[in-house]
Amino acid sequence: MQTKQTINEGLKRGYVITITAGDIAAKIDSEIKKIAPQVRMPGFRPGKVPANLVRKMHGEQLHAQVVNDTIRDSVDELIRSEELRPAMQPSVALDENYDEGKDAEITVELEVLPEIEAPSTDGLKLEKLVVPVTDEQVMEAIEGIAGQNKSYKDAAKTKKAAEGNQVVIDFVGKLDGEPFEGGAAEDAPLVIGSGTFIPGFEEQLVGVKAGDEKTITVTFPEEYQAEHLAGKEATFDVTVKAVKVESETSVDDDFAKNLGLESLDKLKELMRGQLEQQTAGLTRTQMKRALLDQLAAGHDFPVPQGMVDAEFEQIWAQLQQEAAKEEDPDAALKQIEEEKDDYKAIAERRVRLGLLLSEIGQANGVEITQQEMSMLVQQAASQYREEDRERFMQYIQSEPMAAAQLRAPLYEDKVVDFLFDKAEVTEREVTQDELQAAIEAEEDVEAEKEKAKAEPQKKAPAKKATAKKAAPKKTAATKKAADDGDETKPAAKKASAKKAPAKKAAAKDDDKKPTAKKAAPKKKAPAKKAASKD
């Protein structure tokens, strides 16, 4: 194997590897000797088939296998011998004019990770904004739960059901006059206007009274999950048992017991803990952004463009998805298009911070334990359908870069926690609105700094003031991307990963609900793809 370097520009490296025809032929001969004892051919005893016949039968397949294996081994040897640290999967190509019997020329191009000196962790100072949870906030949250857990009481016998009232009914569904499976229920509570049952069912119960009997005619939706009912007209014989009106829910011990707790005090304790957890999450976000700003301000080194492009593609795809959900998608898409360069700068910042955090972690012995990694794999596998889980786990085990991508967020959190412990932290009590405002202020400052770095320096015209561009108004799409901006997604252990297969939870089927009820559409977990270039 002969190696010649062709590119050495910044972080880009290029090589041509030449593998002689003799080396390839020798490896093919070795493979033929290896498989010959297992080859069976009429007229020859087992293991006695001549090598030339084995070559004739399997030569083409063996040649392709040897070339592929040799290319992989040669690239691995190149990375070892040149002490390269690939930022992403190298681009590898065999000369298109190659044919059996010729020397094989392999072109290898890649970007390497920059050399980063691990910064000192001394002298970090952070302010921790703490939001105390008040008794009033606890009660407000509990009252919100009470509002969602509505209770109903019997109305007068003459009360006609209206929207928002609850009716208790028996019903039997029929197709062509014959009852169908799953189409009947007794003492079924239904709030008119809740959209619980299929379209057209609830509306026909407006005006009924206790004791009424009524036949309702409806048509099942075309996309209804029970195929034998989809798109078909059906009748339901309904008997109204009771009409009920909403009653005010008292927040007391009985209310807490209905929620499975011992007392109202226990409910308050639980709610306080949840609120404190929520505000602790916001506090962590604020501290993390302040920490990352300090790190970013003190370090500016070149980063692999491929990693930046991959990060930007991820940001851009998310922005487009969020923009599509806006009231005016076209306007939202136009706005993010105008700010495209800003998001490219943010992508570069994320990559740089990710590499920096990875360097800090390695320099200070931050590690992901085997137990933590096993839990990560199991949690990720649980997002798939049961029949796909084993395949996903095998994929993670066989693809080190995919494993690194899975490990990266936890590794980042551990490095951030390490830096929090090393920093001098001062606490200050604020309201939740003040904390949120502080986060958004940091967000805007970060965006302006990255924009300033991205824009070329322009000399202002003489005698004309340059108007400062106002920060763009945030749509839900841009705000969502900004909220995610502090998640740097570092290359854990300095390995940049190909993206693991997309993870979506498969929707569970409804658990034996009456067929009259509206069915949620079934979803399948997407088929897992081979690792794509990130």
Coordinates of N, CA, C and O in Angstrom, one line a residue, residues 434-514:
E434 N -39.2 37.4 35.2 CA -37.8 38.0 35.1 C -36.8 36.9 34.7 O -35.9 37.3 33.9
L435 N -37.0 35.7 35.1 CA -36.1 34.6 34.6 C -36.3 34.4 33.1 O -35.3 34.3 32.4
Q436 N -37.5 34.3 32.7 CA -37.8 34.1 31.3 C -37.2 35.3 30.5 O -36.7 35.1 29.4
A437 N -37.4 36.5 31.0 CA -36.9 37.7 30.3 C -35.4 37.6 30.2 O -34.8 38.0 29.1
A438 N -34.7 37.1 31.2 CA -33.2 37.0 31.2 C -32.8 36.0 30.2 O -31.8 36.2 29.5
I439 N -33.5 34.9 30.1 CA -33.2 33.9 29.1 C -33.3 34.5 27.7 O -32.4 34.3 26.8
E440 N -34.4 35.2 27.4 CA -34.6 35.8 26.1 C -33.6 36.8 25.8 O -33.2 37.0 24.6
A441 N -33.2 37.6 26.8 CA -32.2 38.6 26.6 C -30.8 38.0 26.2 O -30.2 38.4 25.3
E442 N -30.5 36.9 26.9 CA -29.2 36.2 26.5 C -29.3 35.6 25.1 O -28.4 35.6 24.3
E443 N -30.5 35.2 24.8 CA -30.8 34.7 23.4 C -30.5 35.7 22.4 O -29.9 35.5 21.4
D444 N -31.1 36.9 22.6 CA -30.9 38.0 21.6 C -29.5 38.5 21.5 O -29.0 38.8 20.5
V445 N -28.8 38.5 22.7 CA -27.4 38.9 22.7 C -26.6 37.9 21.9 O -25.7 38.3 21.1
E446 N -26.8 36.7 22.1 CA -26.1 35.6 21.4 C -26.3 35.7 19.9 O -25.4 35.7 19.1
A447 N -27.6 36.0 19.5 CA -27.9 36.1 18.0 C -27.2 37.3 17.4 O -26.7 37.2 16.3
E448 N -27.2 38.4 18.2 CA -26.5 39.6 17.6 C -25.0 39.4 17.5 O -24.4 39.9 16.5
K449 N -24.4 38.7 18.5 CA -23.0 38.5 18.4 C -22.6 37.6 17.2 O -21.7 37.9 16.5
E450 N -23.4 36.6 17.0 CA -23.1 35.7 15.9 C -23.4 36.4 14.6 O -22.6 36.2 13.6
K451 N -24.4 37.3 14.5 CA -24.7 38.0 13.3 C -23.5 39.0 13.0 O -23.1 39.1 11.8
A452 N -23.0 39.6 14.0 CA -21.9 40.5 13.8 C -20.6 39.8 13.3 O -19.9 40.3 12.5
K453 N -20.4 38.6 13.8 CA -19.2 37.8 13.3 C -19.4 37.4 11.9 O -18.5 37.3 11.1
A454 N -20.7 37.1 11.5 CA -20.9 36.6 10.2 C -20.9 37.7 9.1 O -20.5 37.5 8.0
E455 N -21.3 38.9 9.5 CA -21.4 40.0 8.5 C -20.0 40.6 8.3 O -19.2 40.8 9.2
P456 N -19.6 40.8 7.0 CA -18.3 41.5 6.8 C -18.3 42.9 7.3 O -19.4 43.5 7.3
Q457 N -17.2 43.4 7.7 CA -17.1 44.8 8.1 C -17.3 45.7 7.0 O -16.6 45.6 5.9
K458 N -18.2 46.6 7.1 CA -18.5 47.6 6.1 C -18.2 49.0 6.6 O -18.6 49.4 7.7
K459 N -17.6 49.8 5.7 CA -17.3 51.2 6.1 C -18.6 52.0 5.9 O -19.1 52.0 4.8
A460 N -19.0 52.8 6.9 CA -20.2 53.6 6.7 C -19.9 54.8 5.8 O -18.8 55.3 5.8
P461 N -20.9 55.1 4.9 CA -20.7 56.3 4.0 C -20.5 57.5 4.8 O -21.0 57.7 5.9
A462 N -19.7 58.4 4.2 CA -19.4 59.7 4.9 C -20.6 60.5 5.2 O -21.5 60.6 4.3
K463 N -20.7 61.1 6.4 CA -21.8 62.0 6.8 C -23.2 61.3 6.7 O -24.2 61.9 6.5
K464 N -23.2 60.0 6.9 CA -24.5 59.3 6.9 C -24.4 58.3 8.0 O -23.6 57.4 8.0
A465 N -25.3 58.4 9.0 CA -25.3 57.4 10.1 C -25.9 56.1 9.6 O -26.8 56.0 8.9
T466 N -25.2 55.0 10.1 CA -25.7 53.7 9.7 C -26.8 53.3 10.7 O -26.5 53.2 11.9
A467 N -28.0 53.0 10.2 CA -29.0 52.5 11.1 C -28.8 51.1 11.6 O -28.5 50.2 10.8
K468 N -28.9 50.9 12.9 CA -28.7 49.6 13.5 C -30.0 48.8 13.2 O -31.1 49.2 13.4
K469 N -29.7 47.6 12.6 CA -30.8 46.7 12.3 C -31.4 46.1 13.6 O -30.7 45.6 14.4
A470 N -32.7 46.3 13.7 CA -33.4 45.8 14.9 C -33.4 44.3 14.8 O -33.5 43.7 13.8
A471 N -33.4 43.7 16.0 CA -33.5 42.2 16.1 C -34.8 41.8 15.5 O -35.9 42.4 15.8
P472 N -34.9 40.8 14.7 CA -36.1 40.4 14.0 C -37.1 39.9 15.0 O -36.8 39.3 16.0
K473 N -38.4 40.2 14.7 CA -39.5 39.7 15.6 C -39.6 38.2 15.5 O -39.5 37.7 14.4
K474 N -39.7 37.6 16.6 CA -39.6 36.1 16.6 C -41.0 35.6 16.3 O -42.0 35.9 17.0
T475 N -41.1 34.7 15.4 CA -42.3 33.9 15.2 C -42.1 32.6 16.1 O -41.1 32.4 16.7
A476 N -43.1 31.8 16.2 CA -43.0 30.6 17.0 C -41.9 29.7 16.4 O -41.1 29.1 17.1
A477 N -41.7 29.8 15.1 CA -40.6 29.0 14.5 C -39.3 29.4 14.9 O -38.4 28.6 15.3
T478 N -39.0 30.8 14.8 CA -37.7 31.3 15.2 C -37.4 31.1 16.7 O -36.3 30.9 17.1
K479 N -38.5 31.3 17.5 CA -38.3 31.2 18.9 C -38.0 29.8 19.3 O -37.2 29.5 20.1
K480 N -38.6 28.8 18.6 CA -38.3 27.4 18.9 C -36.9 27.1 18.6 O -36.2 26.4 19.4
A481 N -36.4 27.6 17.5 CA -35.0 27.3 17.2 C -34.1 27.9 18.2 O -33.0 27.4 18.6
A482 N -34.4 29.2 18.6 CA -33.6 29.9 19.6 C -33.6 29.2 20.9 O -32.6 29.1 21.6
D483 N -34.8 28.7 21.3 CA -34.9 27.9 22.5 C -34.0 26.7 22.5 O -33.4 26.3 23.6
D484 N -33.8 26.1 21.4 CA -33.0 24.9 21.3 C -31.5 25.3 21.1 O -30.6 24.4 21.0
G485 N -31.2 26.6 20.9 CA -29.9 27.0 20.5 C -28.8 26.7 21.5 O -27.6 26.6 21.1
D486 N -29.1 26.5 22.8 CA -28.1 26.3 23.7 C -27.7 24.8 23.8 O -26.7 24.4 24.4
E487 N -28.5 24.0 23.1 CA -28.1 22.6 23.0 C -27.0 22.4 22.0 O -27.3 22.4 20.8
T488 N -25.8 22.2 22.4 CA -24.7 22.3 21.4 C -24.4 21.0 20.7 O -23.7 21.0 19.7
K489 N -24.9 19.9 21.1 CA -24.7 18.6 20.5 C -23.2 18.3 20.2 O -22.8 18.3 19.0
P490 N -22.4 18.2 21.2 CA -21.0 18.1 20.9 C -20.7 16.7 20.4 O -21.4 15.7 20.6
A491 N -19.5 16.5 19.8 CA -19.1 15.2 19.3 C -18.5 14.5 20.5 O -17.4 14.8 20.9
A492 N -19.2 13.6 21.1 CA -18.8 13.0 22.4 C -17.5 12.2 22.1 O -17.4 11.5 21.1
K493 N -16.5 12.3 23.0 CA -15.2 11.7 22.8 C -14.6 12.0 21.5 O -13.9 11.2 20.8
K494 N -14.9 13.2 20.9 CA -14.3 13.7 19.7 C -14.7 12.9 18.5 O -14.1 12.9 17.5
A495 N -15.8 12.1 18.6 CA -16.2 11.4 17.4 C -17.5 12.0 16.9 O -18.5 12.2 17.6
S496 N -17.5 12.5 15.7 CA -18.7 13.0 15.1 C -19.4 11.9 14.5 O -18.9 11.0 13.8
A497 N -20.7 11.8 14.7 CA -21.5 10.6 14.4 C -22.4 10.8 13.2 O -22.9 11.9 13.0
K498 N -22.5 9.7 12.5 CA -23.6 9.7 11.5 C -24.9 9.6 12.3 O -25.0 9.0 13.3
K499 N -25.9 10.2 11.7 CA -27.2 10.3 12.5 C -27.8 8.9 12.6 O -27.9 8.2 11.7
A500 N -28.2 8.6 13.8 CA -28.9 7.3 14.1 C -30.3 7.4 13.4 O -30.8 8.4 13.1
P501 N -30.9 6.2 13.2 CA -32.2 6.2 12.6 C -33.2 7.1 13.4 O -33.1 7.2 14.6
A502 N -34.1 7.8 12.7 CA -35.0 8.7 13.3 C -35.9 7.8 14.3 O -36.3 6.7 14.0
K503 N -36.2 8.4 15.4 CA -36.9 7.7 16.4 C -38.3 8.3 16.6 O -38.5 9.4 17.0
K504 N -39.3 7.5 16.4 CA -40.7 7.9 16.7 C -41.4 6.8 17.4 O -41.2 5.6 17.1
A505 N -42.2 7.2 18.4 CA -42.9 6.1 19.1 C -44.1 5.7 18.3 O -44.8 6.5 17.7
A506 N -44.3 4.4 18.2 CA -45.5 3.9 17.5 C -46.7 4.1 18.4 O -46.7 3.8 19.6
A507 N -47.8 4.6 17.8 CA -49.0 4.9 18.6 C -49.6 3.6 19.0 O -49.7 2.6 18.2
K508 N -50.1 3.5 20.3 CA -50.7 2.3 20.8 C -52.2 2.3 20.3 O -52.8 3.3 20.2
D509 N -52.7 1.1 20.1 CA -54.1 1.0 19.7 C -54.9 1.3 20.9 O -54.6 1.1 22.0
D510 N -56.1 1.8 20.6 CA -57.1 2.1 21.7 C -57.4 0.8 22.4 O -57.6 -0.3 21.7
D511 N -57.5 0.8 23.7 CA -57.8 -0.4 24.5 C -59.3 -0.7 24.6 O -59.9 -0.3 25.5
K512 N -59.8 -1.4 23.6 CA -61.2 -1.9 23.6 C -62.2 -0.8 23.8 O -63.1 -0.9 24.6
K513 N -62.0 0.4 23.1 CA -63.0 1.5 23.3 C -64.2 1.1 22.4 O -64.1 0.4 21.4
P514 N -65.4 1.6 22.8 CA -66.6 1.3 22.0 C -66.3 1.9 20.6 O -65.7 2.9 20.4

